[in-house]
Amino acid sequence: MFNSTRIDKFNQLETPFYFYDMNILEQTLNSIQSESSKYGYHIHYAVKANANPKIMQKIQSYGFGADCVSGNEISRSVECGFPASKIVYAGVGKSDKEIKTALETDIFCFNCESIPEMELINELAKQEGKVAKIAIRINPNVNANTHHYITTGIEENKFGINRWEFDSVIENLKTFKNIKLIGLHFHIGSQITDLSVFKGLCLRINEIQEWFKERQIFVDLINVGGGFGVDYENPDENPIPDFTTFFAIFDEFLNLKANQELHFELGRSVVAQCGSVMSRVLYVKNGVNTKFAILDAGMTELLRPALYQAYHKIENVSANGETDKYDVVGPICESSDCFGKSVKLPKTKRNDLIALRTTGAYGEAMASQYNLRNIANAVFSDEIDPA
Ligand code: LLP
C-alpha cells in the first residue's frame, strides 16, 4: 500500500488526510461486477459508506445503482452520474422535503419502514400526480452476530416492519392508490463476517415469500441490503472481500420466483479497504506506565474506534526496526479519542507518518468539525502515483 514513492509524496502533504488507493477500489469493483453478473444480480452502492464525489463517480462508472438514506444523498448520487432509475431510498425517518426530492427525481424505489410513512408517500405522490414504487422493509428477526450498534434485523429495533404487522400493511396498501408495491427489502446489520448469517437470511426470506404467495401477492424484486464484512485485521492479505462466496450463498439458498430480481446494497465491502487515514505523530508523551503517541488525526477524522470500539490496523510507515508499545491517541478533548491501546509499533517519534487502515467506509463519511477542526482533504493514488 505504501511504497517509497507514495511516502515521499505524503511527506509533502499537510496531514491528516484521507488517502484512497484507486487500484484497490477498481479491483474491488471488478470483482463485484464479475461475480454478481454471473447471476444477473443488481448492485446499489450504499452511499452512506463514503459520499466522496470522486469515489462515487468511479463506482457509478461500473453501472451500479445507489442506495440512499437522505435527500442530499439522492442529489449527490444524481450529480455523480447515478441514473435515477437505479436509486433506492431507505430510512426510518424520511422527511416530507426528502420524499418530495425523491419523487421529483423519479427514483427507482422507496424502501418503506412503516405504515405512516407509506401513507405520507402516497399522499405526496398523489399531489405530484405520480405513482411511487415501494418495497417494504421487513424485519426478518435474524441475528447478524455483529456489534449491537450495527445490528438492525432483530425484532426490537427501530428499523423495518415486523411479521405481525404484515396483514395490516397489505390492507393499507389496497387503499393507497399512489404507491405500488414492487419489492421486499431486508438489511440485517453490518460488518457481517459469519457468512452463515446470510444463509439464515435467505431461508427466512423463503418463508416470508411463501406467506405472500399464499395471499396471491407477487413482487418483482427482493432486496437483501448490505452488511458484508471486511478483514480489518489483515488489509494487505485480504484487500478484496470474497464476493465469489458471498453471491454464491444467495444463488444456492434463496428461492427467487420466475423473473424475480435480486438487489444488493453494498457499502463497506465496496470502499473500506481502499482508504486510509494518514496522520503524523505530534508528540510522544511518557505516561506512568504507558507511552502515548499523539496523532494529528482524531475521532473527527475517524469516529469508529471511539463510537464502536472498532479496530483499525495502525502502521508507522516512516519507521521500522526495534519496536515499542504505544497508546495511539488523537488530539481531541475526549478520553474516547483513542485509536488503540498498547499498539506495537517501530520506535516512534515526532513527525512519523501513521496510517490508520481500512477507513474507506464510514471514515470520511462520519467526519465532524468537533473542536472546530477542518474537514481533512482527500488524496487519490491516481493523482500522486507516477503515470
Ligand atoms: N442498506 C441499509 C438499509 C443499511 O442500513 C446499510 C448500512 C447498508 C445497506 C450498507 O451496509 P454495509 O454494506 O456498509 O454494511 N457506521 C457503521 C455502519 C452503519 C451501517 C448502517 N447501515 C460503522 O462504521 O460500522
CSV table of C-alpha atoms and ligand atoms in Angstrom, one decimal:
chain,number,residue,atom,x,y,z
A,1,MET,CA,0.0,0.0,0.0
A,2,PHE,CA,2.7,2.5,0.9
A,3,ASN,CA,5.8,2.3,-1.3
A,4,SER,CA,8.6,4.8,-1.0
A,5,THR,CA,7.3,7.0,-3.9
A,6,ARG,CA,4.0,7.4,-2.1
A,7,ILE,CA,5.6,8.1,1.2
A,8,ASP,CA,7.8,10.8,-0.4
A,9,LYS,CA,4.6,12.4,-1.8
A,10,PHE,CA,2.8,12.1,1.5
A,11,ASN,CA,5.7,13.8,3.2
A,12,GLN,CA,5.0,16.9,1.2
A,13,LEU,CA,1.3,17.0,2.2
A,14,GLU,CA,-0.5,18.5,5.1
A,15,THR,CA,-1.9,15.9,7.5
A,16,PRO,CA,-4.3,14.5,8.4
A,17,PHE,CA,-5.8,13.4,5.1
A,18,TYR,CA,-7.8,10.6,3.6
A,19,PHE,CA,-5.8,8.5,1.2
A,20,TYR,CA,-7.7,6.4,-1.4
A,21,ASP,CA,-5.9,3.7,-3.4
A,22,MET,CA,-7.9,3.7,-6.7
A,23,ASN,CA,-6.3,0.4,-7.8
A,24,ILE,CA,-7.8,-1.4,-4.8
A,25,LEU,CA,-11.2,0.3,-5.4
A,26,GLU,CA,-11.1,-0.8,-9.1
A,27,GLN,CA,-10.1,-4.3,-8.3
A,28,THR,CA,-13.0,-4.5,-5.8
A,29,LEU,CA,-15.4,-3.1,-8.3
A,30,ASN,CA,-14.2,-5.5,-11.0
A,31,SER,CA,-14.7,-8.4,-8.6
A,32,ILE,CA,-18.3,-7.3,-7.6
A,33,GLN,CA,-19.1,-6.8,-11.3
A,34,SER,CA,-17.9,-10.1,-12.5
A,35,GLU,CA,-19.2,-12.1,-9.6
A,36,SER,CA,-22.7,-10.5,-9.4
A,37,SER,CA,-23.2,-10.6,-13.2
A,38,LYS,CA,-22.9,-14.4,-13.1
A,39,TYR,CA,-26.4,-14.4,-11.6
A,40,GLY,CA,-27.7,-11.2,-13.0
A,41,TYR,CA,-27.9,-9.5,-9.6
A,42,HIS,CA,-28.4,-5.8,-9.2
A,43,ILE,CA,-26.0,-3.8,-7.1
A,44,HIS,CA,-26.7,-0.5,-5.4
A,45,TYR,CA,-23.8,1.2,-3.7
A,46,ALA,CA,-24.7,2.3,-0.2
A,47,VAL,CA,-23.7,6.0,-0.4
A,48,LYS,CA,-23.6,6.4,3.4
A,49,ALA,CA,-20.3,4.5,3.5
A,50,ASN,CA,-18.5,7.1,1.5
A,51,ALA,CA,-20.0,10.0,-0.4
A,52,ASN,CA,-16.8,11.5,-1.7
A,53,PRO,CA,-17.7,12.5,-5.3
A,54,LYS,CA,-14.6,11.0,-7.0
A,55,ILE,CA,-15.2,7.7,-5.3
A,56,MET,CA,-18.9,7.8,-6.2
A,57,GLN,CA,-18.1,8.7,-9.8
A,58,LYS,CA,-15.8,5.7,-10.1
A,59,ILE,CA,-18.4,3.3,-8.6
A,60,GLN,CA,-21.1,4.8,-10.9
A,61,SER,CA,-18.9,4.1,-13.9
A,62,TYR,CA,-19.3,0.4,-13.3
A,63,GLY,CA,-23.0,0.7,-14.0
A,64,PHE,CA,-24.1,0.2,-10.4
A,65,GLY,CA,-27.1,2.0,-8.8
A,66,ALA,CA,-27.1,3.9,-5.5
A,67,ASP,CA,-28.7,3.2,-2.1
A,68,CYS,CA,-29.5,6.5,-0.4
A,69,VAL,CA,-30.7,7.4,3.1
A,70,SER,CA,-31.3,11.1,2.7
A,71,GLY,CA,-32.5,13.7,0.2
A,72,ASN,CA,-28.9,15.0,0.0
A,73,GLU,CA,-27.6,11.6,-0.8
A,74,ILE,CA,-30.1,11.3,-3.7
A,75,SER,CA,-29.0,14.7,-5.0
A,76,ARG,CA,-25.3,13.8,-4.7
A,77,SER,CA,-25.9,10.5,-6.4
A,78,VAL,CA,-27.5,12.2,-9.4
A,79,GLU,CA,-24.7,14.8,-9.5
A,80,CYS,CA,-22.2,11.9,-9.6
A,81,GLY,CA,-23.9,10.3,-12.6
A,82,PHE,CA,-26.0,7.5,-11.0
A,83,PRO,CA,-29.2,7.2,-13.0
A,84,ALA,CA,-32.4,8.0,-11.1
A,85,SER,CA,-33.8,4.7,-12.4
A,86,LYS,CA,-31.2,2.8,-10.2
A,87,ILE,CA,-31.6,4.8,-7.0
A,88,VAL,CA,-33.3,3.2,-4.0
A,89,TYR,CA,-34.1,5.3,-0.9
A,90,ALA,CA,-34.3,3.9,2.7
A,91,GLY,CA,-34.6,5.3,6.1
A,92,VAL,CA,-36.9,5.2,9.1
A,93,GLY,CA,-37.4,9.0,9.2
A,94,LYS,CA,-37.8,10.3,5.7
A,95,SER,CA,-39.0,13.9,5.9
A,96,ASP,CA,-41.6,15.5,3.6
A,97,LYS,CA,-39.0,17.5,1.9
A,98,GLU,CA,-36.8,14.4,1.2
A,99,ILE,CA,-39.7,12.4,-0.1
A,100,LYS,CA,-40.5,15.3,-2.5
A,101,THR,CA,-36.9,15.3,-3.7
A,102,ALA,CA,-37.1,11.6,-4.3
A,103,LEU,CA,-40.5,11.9,-6.2
A,104,GLU,CA,-39.2,14.8,-8.3
A,105,THR,CA,-36.1,12.8,-9.1
A,106,ASP,CA,-38.2,9.8,-10.2
A,107,ILE,CA,-36.1,7.3,-8.2
A,108,PHE,CA,-36.5,3.6,-8.8
A,109,CYS,CA,-37.9,2.6,-5.4
A,110,PHE,CA,-38.6,3.7,-1.8
A,111,ASN,CA,-37.7,1.2,0.9
A,112,CYS,CA,-40.6,1.8,3.3
A,113,GLU,CA,-40.2,1.2,7.0
A,114,SER,CA,-43.7,1.9,8.5
A,115,ILE,CA,-47.4,2.3,7.6
A,116,PRO,CA,-47.4,6.1,8.4
A,117,GLU,CA,-44.5,6.5,6.0
A,118,MET,CA,-46.4,4.7,3.2
A,119,GLU,CA,-49.4,6.9,3.9
A,120,LEU,CA,-47.3,10.1,3.5
A,121,ILE,CA,-45.5,8.9,0.4
A,122,ASN,CA,-48.9,8.0,-1.1
A,123,GLU,CA,-50.3,11.5,-0.3
A,124,LEU,CA,-47.2,13.4,-1.6
A,125,ALA,CA,-47.2,11.2,-4.8
A,126,LYS,CA,-50.8,12.0,-5.3
A,127,GLN,CA,-50.1,15.7,-5.1
A,128,GLU,CA,-47.4,15.2,-7.8
A,129,GLY,CA,-49.7,13.1,-9.9
A,130,LYS,CA,-47.3,10.1,-9.6
A,131,VAL,CA,-47.3,6.5,-8.5
A,132,ALA,CA,-44.3,5.8,-6.3
A,133,LYS,CA,-42.8,2.3,-6.4
A,134,ILE,CA,-42.1,0.9,-3.0
A,135,ALA,CA,-40.5,-2.1,-1.3
A,136,ILE,CA,-41.5,-2.8,2.3
A,137,ARG,CA,-38.5,-3.2,4.6
A,138,ILE,CA,-39.2,-6.3,6.6
A,139,ASN,CA,-37.6,-7.1,9.9
A,140,PRO,CA,-36.7,-10.8,9.4
A,141,ASN,CA,-35.6,-11.3,13.0
A,142,VAL,CA,-32.2,-12.7,12.0
A,143,ASN,CA,-29.4,-12.0,14.4
A,144,ALA,CA,-26.3,-10.8,12.5
A,145,ASN,CA,-23.8,-11.7,15.2
A,146,THR,CA,-22.1,-8.3,14.9
A,147,HIS,CA,-21.7,-5.2,17.1
A,148,HIS,CA,-25.0,-4.3,18.8
A,149,TYR,CA,-24.8,-0.8,17.5
A,150,ILE,CA,-24.8,-2.0,13.9
A,151,THR,CA,-27.3,-4.9,14.2
A,152,THR,CA,-30.6,-3.9,12.7
A,153,GLY,CA,-32.5,-7.1,11.8
A,154,ILE,CA,-33.9,-8.2,15.2
A,155,GLU,CA,-37.4,-7.6,16.3
A,156,GLU,CA,-36.9,-4.9,19.0
A,157,ASN,CA,-35.4,-2.4,16.6
A,158,LYS,CA,-36.5,0.9,15.1
A,159,PHE,CA,-35.9,-0.5,11.6
A,160,GLY,CA,-38.4,-2.3,9.4
A,161,ILE,CA,-41.8,-3.9,9.7
A,162,ASN,CA,-42.4,-6.9,11.8
A,163,ARG,CA,-44.2,-10.0,10.8
A,164,TRP,CA,-47.3,-9.4,12.9
A,165,GLU,CA,-47.8,-6.1,11.0
A,166,PHE,CA,-47.9,-7.8,7.5
A,167,ASP,CA,-51.7,-8.1,7.4
A,168,SER,CA,-52.3,-4.5,8.3
A,169,VAL,CA,-49.7,-3.4,5.7
A,170,ILE,CA,-51.5,-5.4,3.0
A,171,GLU,CA,-54.9,-4.0,4.0
A,172,ASN,CA,-53.5,-0.4,3.9
A,173,LEU,CA,-51.7,-0.9,0.6
A,174,LYS,CA,-55.1,-1.7,-1.0
A,175,THR,CA,-56.3,1.8,-0.2
A,176,PHE,CA,-53.0,3.6,-1.2
A,177,LYS,CA,-53.6,4.3,-4.9
A,178,ASN,CA,-50.4,6.3,-5.5
A,179,ILE,CA,-47.9,3.7,-4.4
A,180,LYS,CA,-47.2,0.4,-5.9
A,181,LEU,CA,-45.6,-2.5,-4.1
A,182,ILE,CA,-42.7,-3.9,-6.1
A,183,GLY,CA,-40.4,-5.5,-3.6
A,184,LEU,CA,-39.5,-6.9,-0.2
A,185,HIS,CA,-36.4,-5.3,1.4
A,186,PHE,CA,-34.2,-6.6,4.1
A,187,HIS,CA,-31.0,-5.5,5.9
A,188,ILE,CA,-29.9,-7.3,9.0
A,189,GLY,CA,-26.7,-5.4,10.0
A,190,SER,CA,-23.2,-4.5,9.0
A,191,GLN,CA,-19.7,-5.9,9.2
A,192,ILE,CA,-21.1,-9.5,9.0
A,193,THR,CA,-18.2,-11.9,8.6
A,194,ASP,CA,-20.0,-15.1,9.6
A,195,LEU,CA,-21.5,-16.0,6.2
A,196,SER,CA,-23.9,-18.5,7.6
A,197,VAL,CA,-25.9,-15.4,8.7
A,198,PHE,CA,-26.7,-14.7,5.1
A,199,LYS,CA,-27.8,-18.3,4.6
A,200,GLY,CA,-30.1,-17.8,7.5
A,201,LEU,CA,-31.5,-14.6,5.9
A,202,CYS,CA,-32.1,-16.5,2.6
A,203,LEU,CA,-34.1,-19.2,4.4
A,204,ARG,CA,-36.1,-16.7,6.3
A,205,ILE,CA,-36.9,-14.8,3.1
A,206,ASN,CA,-38.1,-18.1,1.5
A,207,GLU,CA,-40.6,-18.5,4.4
A,208,ILE,CA,-41.7,-14.9,4.1
A,209,GLN,CA,-42.2,-15.3,0.3
A,210,GLU,CA,-44.4,-18.3,1.0
A,211,TRP,CA,-46.6,-16.1,3.2
A,212,PHE,CA,-47.0,-13.6,0.5
A,213,LYS,CA,-47.6,-16.3,-2.1
A,214,GLU,CA,-50.5,-17.7,-0.1
A,215,ARG,CA,-52.1,-14.3,-0.3
A,216,GLN,CA,-51.5,-14.1,-4.0
A,217,ILE,CA,-49.0,-11.2,-3.6
A,218,PHE,CA,-46.1,-11.4,-6.0
A,219,VAL,CA,-43.3,-8.8,-6.0
A,220,ASP,CA,-40.8,-8.1,-8.8
A,221,LEU,CA,-37.8,-7.9,-6.5
A,222,ILE,CA,-36.1,-8.9,-3.4
A,223,ASN,CA,-33.5,-6.6,-1.9
A,224,VAL,CA,-31.2,-8.1,0.7
A,225,GLY,CA,-29.4,-4.9,1.7
A,226,GLY,CA,-25.7,-4.9,2.5
A,227,GLY,CA,-23.7,-5.9,5.5
A,228,PHE,CA,-20.9,-8.0,4.0
A,229,GLY,CA,-17.9,-7.5,6.2
A,230,VAL,CA,-14.2,-6.9,5.5
A,231,ASP,CA,-10.9,-8.0,7.1
A,232,TYR,CA,-9.9,-5.2,9.4
A,233,GLU,CA,-7.0,-7.3,10.8
A,234,ASN,CA,-5.3,-8.1,7.5
A,235,PRO,CA,-6.0,-5.4,5.0
A,236,ASP,CA,-2.9,-6.3,2.9
A,237,GLU,CA,-3.5,-10.0,2.8
A,238,ASN,CA,-7.3,-9.6,2.2
A,239,PRO,CA,-7.9,-6.4,0.3
A,240,ILE,CA,-10.8,-7.7,-1.7
A,241,PRO,CA,-13.7,-9.4,0.1
A,242,ASP,CA,-14.6,-12.8,-1.2
A,243,PHE,CA,-17.6,-11.8,-3.4
A,244,THR,CA,-17.5,-15.2,-5.1
A,245,THR,CA,-18.6,-17.0,-2.0
A,246,PHE,CA,-20.9,-14.2,-0.9
A,247,PHE,CA,-23.0,-14.1,-4.1
A,248,ALA,CA,-23.0,-17.9,-4.4
A,249,ILE,CA,-24.8,-18.2,-1.0
A,250,PHE,CA,-27.7,-16.3,-2.4
A,251,ASP,CA,-27.7,-18.3,-5.5
A,252,GLU,CA,-27.7,-21.5,-3.5
A,253,PHE,CA,-30.2,-20.7,-0.7
A,254,LEU,CA,-32.6,-18.0,-1.9
A,255,ASN,CA,-35.6,-19.2,-3.9
A,256,LEU,CA,-36.4,-16.5,-6.3
A,257,LYS,CA,-39.6,-16.6,-8.3
A,258,ALA,CA,-39.5,-16.6,-12.1
A,259,ASN,CA,-38.2,-13.3,-13.3
A,260,GLN,CA,-37.8,-12.0,-9.8
A,261,GLU,CA,-34.8,-9.7,-9.5
A,262,LEU,CA,-32.3,-9.8,-6.6
A,263,HIS,CA,-30.9,-6.5,-5.4
A,264,PHE,CA,-28.0,-5.7,-3.0
A,265,GLU,CA,-27.0,-2.6,-1.2
A,266,LEU,CA,-23.2,-2.9,-0.6
A,267,GLY,CA,-21.4,-0.2,1.3
A,268,ARG,CA,-18.5,-1.2,3.5
A,269,SER,CA,-17.3,-4.1,1.3
A,270,VAL,CA,-17.0,-1.8,-1.7
A,271,VAL,CA,-14.9,1.0,-0.2
A,272,ALA,CA,-13.4,0.1,3.2
A,273,GLN,CA,-10.1,-1.4,2.1
A,274,CYS,CA,-9.2,1.4,-0.5
A,275,GLY,CA,-9.0,4.1,2.2
A,276,SER,CA,-6.5,5.0,5.0
A,277,VAL,CA,-6.4,8.0,7.3
A,278,MET,CA,-2.8,9.4,7.0
A,279,SER,CA,-1.6,11.3,10.0
A,280,ARG,CA,1.5,12.5,11.7
A,281,VAL,CA,2.8,12.0,15.2
A,282,LEU,CA,2.7,15.3,17.0
A,283,TYR,CA,4.3,14.2,20.3
A,284,VAL,CA,5.4,11.0,22.0
A,285,LYS,CA,4.5,11.5,25.7
A,286,ASN,CA,5.6,9.3,28.5
A,287,GLY,CA,2.8,8.5,31.0
A,288,VAL,CA,3.2,6.5,34.2
A,289,ASN,CA,3.2,3.0,32.6
A,290,THR,CA,2.3,4.0,29.1
A,291,LYS,CA,3.8,5.8,26.1
A,292,PHE,CA,1.3,7.9,24.2
A,293,ALA,CA,1.7,8.5,20.5
A,294,ILE,CA,-0.4,11.6,20.0
A,295,LEU,CA,-1.5,12.0,16.4
A,296,ASP,CA,-2.8,15.0,14.4
A,297,ALA,CA,-5.8,12.8,13.4
A,298,GLY,CA,-8.6,12.1,15.9
A,299,MET,CA,-12.1,11.0,16.2
A,300,THR,CA,-13.1,13.9,14.0
A,301,GLU,CA,-11.4,12.1,11.0
A,302,LEU,CA,-12.2,8.5,12.2
A,303,LEU,CA,-15.0,8.1,14.6
A,304,ARG,CA,-15.4,4.3,14.6
A,305,PRO,CA,-12.9,3.4,17.4
A,306,ALA,CA,-14.5,6.0,19.8
A,307,LEU,CA,-18.1,5.1,18.8
A,308,TYR,CA,-17.9,1.3,18.5
A,309,GLN,CA,-14.6,0.4,20.0
A,310,ALA,CA,-13.8,-0.6,16.4
A,311,TYR,CA,-10.4,-2.0,15.5
A,312,HIS,CA,-8.3,-0.3,12.7
A,313,LYS,CA,-4.9,-1.5,12.0
A,314,ILE,CA,-2.3,1.1,12.8
A,315,GLU,CA,1.0,1.4,11.0
A,316,ASN,CA,4.0,3.6,11.3
A,317,VAL,CA,5.1,3.9,7.7
A,318,SER,CA,8.1,6.1,8.4
A,319,ALA,CA,10.0,3.7,10.7
A,320,ASN,CA,10.9,0.1,11.0
A,321,GLY,CA,13.2,-2.0,13.3
A,322,GLU,CA,13.0,-2.2,17.0
A,323,THR,CA,9.5,-1.9,18.4
A,324,ASP,CA,7.8,-0.5,21.5
A,325,LYS,CA,4.2,-0.2,22.7
A,326,TYR,CA,2.1,2.9,22.5
A,327,ASP,CA,-1.4,4.1,23.2
A,328,VAL,CA,-2.2,5.8,19.9
A,329,VAL,CA,-4.5,8.7,20.6
A,330,GLY,CA,-5.9,11.8,18.8
A,331,PRO,CA,-5.8,15.4,19.8
A,332,ILE,CA,-9.5,15.8,20.7
A,333,CYS,CA,-10.6,16.7,24.2
A,334,GLU,CA,-12.3,13.4,24.8
A,335,SER,CA,-10.8,10.3,26.6
A,336,SER,CA,-12.5,8.1,24.0
A,337,ASP,CA,-10.4,9.7,21.3
A,338,CYS,CA,-8.1,6.7,21.2
A,339,PHE,CA,-7.3,4.5,18.2
A,340,GLY,CA,-5.6,1.7,20.0
A,341,LYS,CA,-4.1,0.7,23.3
A,342,SER,CA,-0.7,-0.9,23.7
A,343,VAL,CA,-0.1,-1.0,20.0
A,344,LYS,CA,3.2,-2.5,18.9
A,345,LEU,CA,4.9,-0.1,16.6
A,346,PRO,CA,8.5,0.5,15.5
A,347,LYS,CA,10.1,3.1,17.8
A,348,THR,CA,8.0,6.1,17.0
A,349,LYS,CA,9.0,9.8,17.1
A,350,ARG,CA,7.6,13.2,16.3
A,351,ASN,CA,6.6,13.7,12.6
A,352,ASP,CA,6.4,9.9,11.8
A,353,LEU,CA,3.6,9.2,9.3
A,354,ILE,CA,0.9,6.9,10.7
A,355,ALA,CA,-1.6,5.1,8.6
A,356,LEU,CA,-5.0,4.1,10.1
A,357,ARG,CA,-6.1,1.3,7.7
A,358,THR,CA,-9.4,0.2,6.2
A,359,THR,CA,-11.1,3.6,6.7
A,360,GLY,CA,-12.6,4.0,3.2
A,361,ALA,CA,-16.0,3.1,4.7
A,362,TYR,CA,-17.6,5.2,7.4
A,363,GLY,CA,-14.4,7.2,7.8
A,364,GLU,CA,-14.7,10.4,5.8
A,365,ALA,CA,-18.4,9.9,5.7
A,366,MET,CA,-18.6,10.3,9.5
A,367,ALA,CA,-16.1,13.2,9.8
A,368,SER,CA,-17.1,16.0,12.1
A,369,GLN,CA,-15.8,19.5,12.9
A,370,TYR,CA,-15.9,19.0,16.6
A,371,ASN,CA,-13.4,21.3,18.3
A,372,LEU,CA,-13.8,23.5,15.2
A,373,ARG,CA,-11.4,21.4,13.3
A,374,ASN,CA,-11.1,21.5,9.5
A,375,ILE,CA,-12.5,18.6,7.4
A,376,ALA,CA,-9.5,16.7,6.1
A,377,ASN,CA,-8.7,16.6,2.4
A,378,ALA,CA,-8.9,13.5,0.3
A,379,VAL,CA,-5.9,12.4,-1.7
A,380,PHE,CA,-6.2,9.8,-4.5
A,381,SER,CA,-3.5,7.4,-5.7
A,382,ASP,CA,-4.1,8.2,-9.4
A,383,GLU,CA,-3.2,11.9,-8.6
A,384,ILE,CA,0.1,11.1,-6.9
A,385,ASP,CA,1.4,7.8,-8.4
A,386,PRO,CA,3.8,8.2,-11.4
A,387,ALA,CA,1.9,7.6,-14.6
B,1,LLP,N1,-28.6,-0.9,3.4
B,1,LLP,C1,-29.1,-0.5,4.6
B,1,LLP,C2,-30.6,-0.4,4.7
B,1,LLP,C3,-28.3,0.0,5.6
B,1,LLP,O1,-28.8,0.4,6.7
B,1,LLP,C4,-26.9,-0.1,5.4
B,1,LLP,C5,-26.0,0.3,6.5
B,1,LLP,C6,-26.4,-0.7,4.2
B,1,LLP,C7,-27.3,-1.0,3.2
B,1,LLP,C8,-24.9,-0.8,3.9
B,1,LLP,O2,-24.4,-1.7,4.8
B,1,LLP,P1,-22.8,-2.2,4.6
B,1,LLP,O3,-22.7,-3.0,3.3
B,1,LLP,O4,-22.0,-1.0,4.6
B,1,LLP,O5,-22.6,-3.0,5.8
B,1,LLP,N2,-21.3,3.4,10.7
B,1,LLP,C9,-21.3,2.0,11.0
B,1,LLP,C10,-22.1,1.2,10.0
B,1,LLP,C11,-23.5,1.6,9.9
B,1,LLP,C12,-24.2,0.8,8.8
B,1,LLP,C13,-25.6,1.4,8.6
B,1,LLP,N3,-26.4,0.8,7.6
B,1,LLP,C14,-19.8,1.6,11.0
B,1,LLP,O6,-18.9,2.4,10.9
B,1,LLP,O7,-19.5,0.4,11.3
